[in-house]
Coordinates of N, CA, C and O in Angstrom, one line a residue:
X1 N 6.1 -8.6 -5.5 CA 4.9 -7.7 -5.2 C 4.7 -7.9 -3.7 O 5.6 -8.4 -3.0
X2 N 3.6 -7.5 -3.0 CA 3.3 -7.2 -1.7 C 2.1 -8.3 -1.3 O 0.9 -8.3 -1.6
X3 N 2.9 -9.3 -0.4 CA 2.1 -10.1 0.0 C 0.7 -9.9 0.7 O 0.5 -8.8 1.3
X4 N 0.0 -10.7 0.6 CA -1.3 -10.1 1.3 C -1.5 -9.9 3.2 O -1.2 -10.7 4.1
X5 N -2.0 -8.8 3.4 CA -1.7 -8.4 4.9 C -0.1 -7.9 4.8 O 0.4 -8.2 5.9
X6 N 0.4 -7.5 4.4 CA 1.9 -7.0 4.7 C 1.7 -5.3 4.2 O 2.7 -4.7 4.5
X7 N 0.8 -4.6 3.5 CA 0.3 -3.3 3.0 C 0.9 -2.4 4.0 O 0.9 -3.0 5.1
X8 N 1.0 -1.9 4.1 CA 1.2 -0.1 5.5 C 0.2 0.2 5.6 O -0.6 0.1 4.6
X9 N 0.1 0.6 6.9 CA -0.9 1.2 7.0 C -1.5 2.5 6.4 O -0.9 3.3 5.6
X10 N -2.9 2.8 6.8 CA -3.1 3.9 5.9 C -3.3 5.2 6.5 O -3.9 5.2 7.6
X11 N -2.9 6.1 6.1 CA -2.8 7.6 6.6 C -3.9 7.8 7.5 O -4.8 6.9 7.4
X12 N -4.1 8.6 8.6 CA -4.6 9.2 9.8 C -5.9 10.0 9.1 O -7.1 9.9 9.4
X13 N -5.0 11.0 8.0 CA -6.3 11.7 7.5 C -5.7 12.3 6.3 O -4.5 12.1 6.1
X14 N -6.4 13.0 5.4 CA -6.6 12.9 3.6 C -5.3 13.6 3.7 O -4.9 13.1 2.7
X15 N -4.2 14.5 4.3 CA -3.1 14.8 4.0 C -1.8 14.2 4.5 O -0.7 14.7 4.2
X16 N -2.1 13.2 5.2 CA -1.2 12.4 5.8 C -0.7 11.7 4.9 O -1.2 11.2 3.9
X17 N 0.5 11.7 5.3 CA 1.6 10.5 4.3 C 1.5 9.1 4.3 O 1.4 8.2 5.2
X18 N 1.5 9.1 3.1 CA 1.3 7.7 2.4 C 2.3 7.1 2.5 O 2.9 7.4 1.5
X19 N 3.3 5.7 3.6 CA 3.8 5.0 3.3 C 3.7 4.4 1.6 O 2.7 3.8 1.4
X20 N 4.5 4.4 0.6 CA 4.7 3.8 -0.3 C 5.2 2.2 -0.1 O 5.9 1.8 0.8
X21 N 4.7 1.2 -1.5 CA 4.8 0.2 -1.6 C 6.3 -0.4 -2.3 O 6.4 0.0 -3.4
X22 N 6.9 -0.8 -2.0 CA 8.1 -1.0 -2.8 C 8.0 -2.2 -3.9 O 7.9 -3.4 -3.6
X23 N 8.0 -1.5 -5.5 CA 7.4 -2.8 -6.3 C 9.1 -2.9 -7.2 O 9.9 -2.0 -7.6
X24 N 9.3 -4.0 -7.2 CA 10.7 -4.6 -8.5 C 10.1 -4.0 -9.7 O 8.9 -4.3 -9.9
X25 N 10.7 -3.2 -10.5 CA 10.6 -2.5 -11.9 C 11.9 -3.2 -12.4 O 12.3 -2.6 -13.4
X26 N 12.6 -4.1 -12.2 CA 13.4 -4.5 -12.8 C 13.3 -5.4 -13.9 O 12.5 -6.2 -13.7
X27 N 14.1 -5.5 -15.5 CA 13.6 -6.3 -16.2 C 13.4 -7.8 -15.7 O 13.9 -8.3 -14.7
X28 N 12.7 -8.2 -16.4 CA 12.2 -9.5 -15.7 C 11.4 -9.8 -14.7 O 10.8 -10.9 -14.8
X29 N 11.1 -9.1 -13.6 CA 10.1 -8.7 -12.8 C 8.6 -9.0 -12.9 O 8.1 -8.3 -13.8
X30 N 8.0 -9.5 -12.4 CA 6.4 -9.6 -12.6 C 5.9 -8.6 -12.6 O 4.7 -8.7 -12.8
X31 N 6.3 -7.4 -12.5 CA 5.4 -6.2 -12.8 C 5.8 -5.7 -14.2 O 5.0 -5.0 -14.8
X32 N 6.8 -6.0 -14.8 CA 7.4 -5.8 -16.2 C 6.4 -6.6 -17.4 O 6.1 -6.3 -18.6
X33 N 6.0 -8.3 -16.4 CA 5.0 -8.6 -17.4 C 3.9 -8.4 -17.4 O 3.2 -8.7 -18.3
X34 N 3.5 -7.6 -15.8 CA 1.9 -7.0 -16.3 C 2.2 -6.1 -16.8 O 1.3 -5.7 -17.5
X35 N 3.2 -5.2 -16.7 CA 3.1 -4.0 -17.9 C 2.9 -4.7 -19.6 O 2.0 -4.5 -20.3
X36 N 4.0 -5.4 -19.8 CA 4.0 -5.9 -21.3 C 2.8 -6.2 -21.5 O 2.6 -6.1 -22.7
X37 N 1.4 -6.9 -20.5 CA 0.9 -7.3 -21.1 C -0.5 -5.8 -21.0 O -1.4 -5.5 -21.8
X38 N -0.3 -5.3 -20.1 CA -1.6 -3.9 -19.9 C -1.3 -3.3 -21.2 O -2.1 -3.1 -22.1
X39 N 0.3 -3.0 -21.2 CA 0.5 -1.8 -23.1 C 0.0 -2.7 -24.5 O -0.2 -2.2 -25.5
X40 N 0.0 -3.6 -24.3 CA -0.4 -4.6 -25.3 C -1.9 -4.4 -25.4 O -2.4 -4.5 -26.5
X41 N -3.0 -4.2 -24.2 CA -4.0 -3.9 -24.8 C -4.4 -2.7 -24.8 O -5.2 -2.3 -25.5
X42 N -3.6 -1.9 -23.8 CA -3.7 -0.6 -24.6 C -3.3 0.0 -26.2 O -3.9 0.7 -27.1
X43 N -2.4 -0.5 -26.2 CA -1.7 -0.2 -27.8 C -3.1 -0.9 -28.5 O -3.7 0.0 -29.2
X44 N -3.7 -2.3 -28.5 CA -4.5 -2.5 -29.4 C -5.9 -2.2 -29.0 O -6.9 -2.9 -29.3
X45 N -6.0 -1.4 -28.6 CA -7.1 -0.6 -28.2 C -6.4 1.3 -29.3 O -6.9 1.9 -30.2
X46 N -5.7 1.5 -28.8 CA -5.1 3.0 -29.4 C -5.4 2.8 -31.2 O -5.8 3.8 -31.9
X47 N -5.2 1.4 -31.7 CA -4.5 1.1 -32.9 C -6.4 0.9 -33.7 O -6.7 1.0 -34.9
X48 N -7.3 0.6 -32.6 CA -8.5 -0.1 -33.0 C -9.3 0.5 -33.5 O -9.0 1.7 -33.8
X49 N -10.8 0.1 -33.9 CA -11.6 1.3 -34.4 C -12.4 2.3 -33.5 O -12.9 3.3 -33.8
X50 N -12.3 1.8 -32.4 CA -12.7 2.8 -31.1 C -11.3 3.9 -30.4 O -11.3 4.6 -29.4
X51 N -10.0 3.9 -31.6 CA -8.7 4.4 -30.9 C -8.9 5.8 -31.1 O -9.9 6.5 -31.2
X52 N -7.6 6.2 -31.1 CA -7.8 7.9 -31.3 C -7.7 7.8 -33.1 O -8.3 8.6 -33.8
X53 N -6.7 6.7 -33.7 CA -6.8 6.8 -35.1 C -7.4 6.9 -36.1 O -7.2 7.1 -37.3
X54 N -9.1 6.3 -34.7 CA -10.3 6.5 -35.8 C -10.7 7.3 -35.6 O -11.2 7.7 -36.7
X55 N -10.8 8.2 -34.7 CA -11.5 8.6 -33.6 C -10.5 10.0 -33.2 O -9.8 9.9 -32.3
X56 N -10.6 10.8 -33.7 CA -9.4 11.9 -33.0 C -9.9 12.1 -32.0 O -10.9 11.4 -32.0
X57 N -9.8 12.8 -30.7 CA -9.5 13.6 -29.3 C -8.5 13.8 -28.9 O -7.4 13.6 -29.4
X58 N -8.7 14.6 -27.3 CA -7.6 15.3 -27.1 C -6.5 14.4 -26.0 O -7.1 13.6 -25.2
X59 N -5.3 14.4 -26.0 CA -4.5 13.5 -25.9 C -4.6 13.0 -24.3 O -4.0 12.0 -23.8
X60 N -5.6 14.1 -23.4 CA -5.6 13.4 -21.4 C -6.9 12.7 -21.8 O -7.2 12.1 -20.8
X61 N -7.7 12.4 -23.0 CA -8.8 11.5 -23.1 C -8.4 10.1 -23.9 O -8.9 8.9 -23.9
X62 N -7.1 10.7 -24.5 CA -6.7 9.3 -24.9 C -5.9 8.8 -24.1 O -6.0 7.6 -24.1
X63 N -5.0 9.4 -23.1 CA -4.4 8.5 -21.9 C -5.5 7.5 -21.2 O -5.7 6.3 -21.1
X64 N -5.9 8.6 -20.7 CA -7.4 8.0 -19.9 C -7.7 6.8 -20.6 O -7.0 6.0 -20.1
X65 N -8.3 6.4 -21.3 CA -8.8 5.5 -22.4 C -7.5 4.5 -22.5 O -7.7 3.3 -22.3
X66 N -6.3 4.8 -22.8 CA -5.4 3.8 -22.6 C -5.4 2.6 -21.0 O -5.5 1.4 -20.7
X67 N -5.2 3.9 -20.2 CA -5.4 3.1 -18.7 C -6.3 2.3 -18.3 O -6.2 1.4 -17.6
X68 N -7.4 2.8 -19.0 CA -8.7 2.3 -18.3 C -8.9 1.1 -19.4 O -9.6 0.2 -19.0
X69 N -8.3 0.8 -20.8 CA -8.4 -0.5 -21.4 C -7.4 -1.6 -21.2 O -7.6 -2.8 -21.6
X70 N -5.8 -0.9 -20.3 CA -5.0 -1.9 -19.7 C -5.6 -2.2 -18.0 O -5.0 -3.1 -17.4
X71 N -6.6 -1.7 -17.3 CA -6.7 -1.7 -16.0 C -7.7 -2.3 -16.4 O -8.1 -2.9 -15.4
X72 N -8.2 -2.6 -17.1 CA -9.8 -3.7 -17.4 C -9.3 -4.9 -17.7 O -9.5 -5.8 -16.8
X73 N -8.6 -5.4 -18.7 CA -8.1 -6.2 -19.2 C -7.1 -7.0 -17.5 O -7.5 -8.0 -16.8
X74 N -6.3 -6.5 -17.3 CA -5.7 -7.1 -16.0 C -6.7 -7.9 -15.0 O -6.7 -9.1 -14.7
X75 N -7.7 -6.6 -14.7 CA -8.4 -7.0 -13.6 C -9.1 -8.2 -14.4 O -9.0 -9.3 -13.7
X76 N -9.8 -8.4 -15.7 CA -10.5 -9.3 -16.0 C -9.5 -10.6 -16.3 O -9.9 -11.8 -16.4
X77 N -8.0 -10.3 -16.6 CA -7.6 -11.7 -16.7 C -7.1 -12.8 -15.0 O -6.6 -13.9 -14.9
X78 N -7.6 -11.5 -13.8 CA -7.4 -11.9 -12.7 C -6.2 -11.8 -12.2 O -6.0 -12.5 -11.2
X79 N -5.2 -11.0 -12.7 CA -3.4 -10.3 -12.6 C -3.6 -9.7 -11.4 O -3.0 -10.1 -10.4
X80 N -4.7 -8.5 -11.3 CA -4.6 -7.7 -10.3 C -6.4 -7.9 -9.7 O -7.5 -8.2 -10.2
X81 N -5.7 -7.5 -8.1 CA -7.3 -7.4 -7.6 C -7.3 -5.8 -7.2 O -6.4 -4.9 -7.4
X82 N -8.4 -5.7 -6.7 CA -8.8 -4.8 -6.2 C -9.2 -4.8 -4.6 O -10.1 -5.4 -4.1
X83 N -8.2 -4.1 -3.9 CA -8.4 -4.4 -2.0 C -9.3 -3.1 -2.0 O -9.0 -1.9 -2.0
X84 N -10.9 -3.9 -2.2 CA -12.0 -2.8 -1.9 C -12.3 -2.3 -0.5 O -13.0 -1.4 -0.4
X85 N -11.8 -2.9 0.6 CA -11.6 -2.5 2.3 C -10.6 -0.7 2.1 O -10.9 0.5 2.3
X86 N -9.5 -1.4 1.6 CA -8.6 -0.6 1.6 C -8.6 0.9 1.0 O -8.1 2.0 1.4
X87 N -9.5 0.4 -0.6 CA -10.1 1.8 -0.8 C -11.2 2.4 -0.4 O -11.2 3.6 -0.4
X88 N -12.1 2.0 -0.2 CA -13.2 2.7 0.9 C -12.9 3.0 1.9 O -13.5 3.9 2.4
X89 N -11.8 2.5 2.6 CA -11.4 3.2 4.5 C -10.8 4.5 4.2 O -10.8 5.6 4.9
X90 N -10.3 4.2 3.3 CA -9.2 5.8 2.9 C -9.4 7.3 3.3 O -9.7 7.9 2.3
X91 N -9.4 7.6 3.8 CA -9.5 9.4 3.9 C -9.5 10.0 1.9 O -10.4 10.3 1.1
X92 N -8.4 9.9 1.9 CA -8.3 10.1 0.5 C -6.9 9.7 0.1 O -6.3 9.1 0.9
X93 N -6.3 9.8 -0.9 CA -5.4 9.7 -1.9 C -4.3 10.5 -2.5 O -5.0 11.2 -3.2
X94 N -3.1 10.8 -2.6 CA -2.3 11.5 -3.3 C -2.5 11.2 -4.9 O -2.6 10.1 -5.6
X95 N -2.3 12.6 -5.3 CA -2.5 12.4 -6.6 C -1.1 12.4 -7.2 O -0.8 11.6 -8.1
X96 N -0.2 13.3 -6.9 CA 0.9 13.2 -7.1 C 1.9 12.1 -6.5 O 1.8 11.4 -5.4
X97 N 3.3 12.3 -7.8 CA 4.1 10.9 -7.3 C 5.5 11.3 -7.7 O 6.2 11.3 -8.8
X98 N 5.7 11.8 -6.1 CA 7.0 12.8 -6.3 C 8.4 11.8 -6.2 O 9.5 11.9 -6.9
X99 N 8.1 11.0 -5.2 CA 9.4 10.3 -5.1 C 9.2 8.9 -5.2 O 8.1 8.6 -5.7
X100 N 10.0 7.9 -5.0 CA 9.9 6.8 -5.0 C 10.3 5.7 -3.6 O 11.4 5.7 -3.0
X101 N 9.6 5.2 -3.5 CA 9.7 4.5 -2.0 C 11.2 3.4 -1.9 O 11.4 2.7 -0.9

């Protein structure tokens, strides 16, 4: 992962290019086991009585709801932080993710 202070810099203004982060996706990889472990509480969140199995909706409300119960779980087991400088300075954000760094 990306040492602290080693980040790129951040875009000039909201349409400027985003230097990307280069993360290991490779098996074995530390980001392989925060994924195993984020789908793990997503899945038991999907499977739960708050999931969609209890619960029908529409399938961008159940993504949503997946992310947001693997991105809670992380942050609260202390895996990932949050660089709150970094998102507040921002101009803004790409939402798309066309290529890979």
């Amino acid at each position: 992962m990306t040492a602290p202070g080693r980040k790129p810099p951040l875009p000039a203004d909201v349409f400027g290019d985003w230097e990307r982060i280069p993360v290991d996706d490779q098996a074995g990889s530390d980001f392989t086991e925060i994924l195993r472990i984020g789908t793990f509480a997503a899945d038991h969140w999907t499977l739960g009585p708050d999931g969609p199995h209890q619960r029908p909706r529409p399938p961008a409300a159940v993504a949503g709801s997946q992310i947001r119960e693997a991105l809670l779980h992380l942050l609260e087991l202390g895996l990932i932080d949050i660089d709150t400088g970094r998102l507040h300075t921002a101009a803004g954000y790409p939402m798309q993710r066309s290529t890979r760094p």
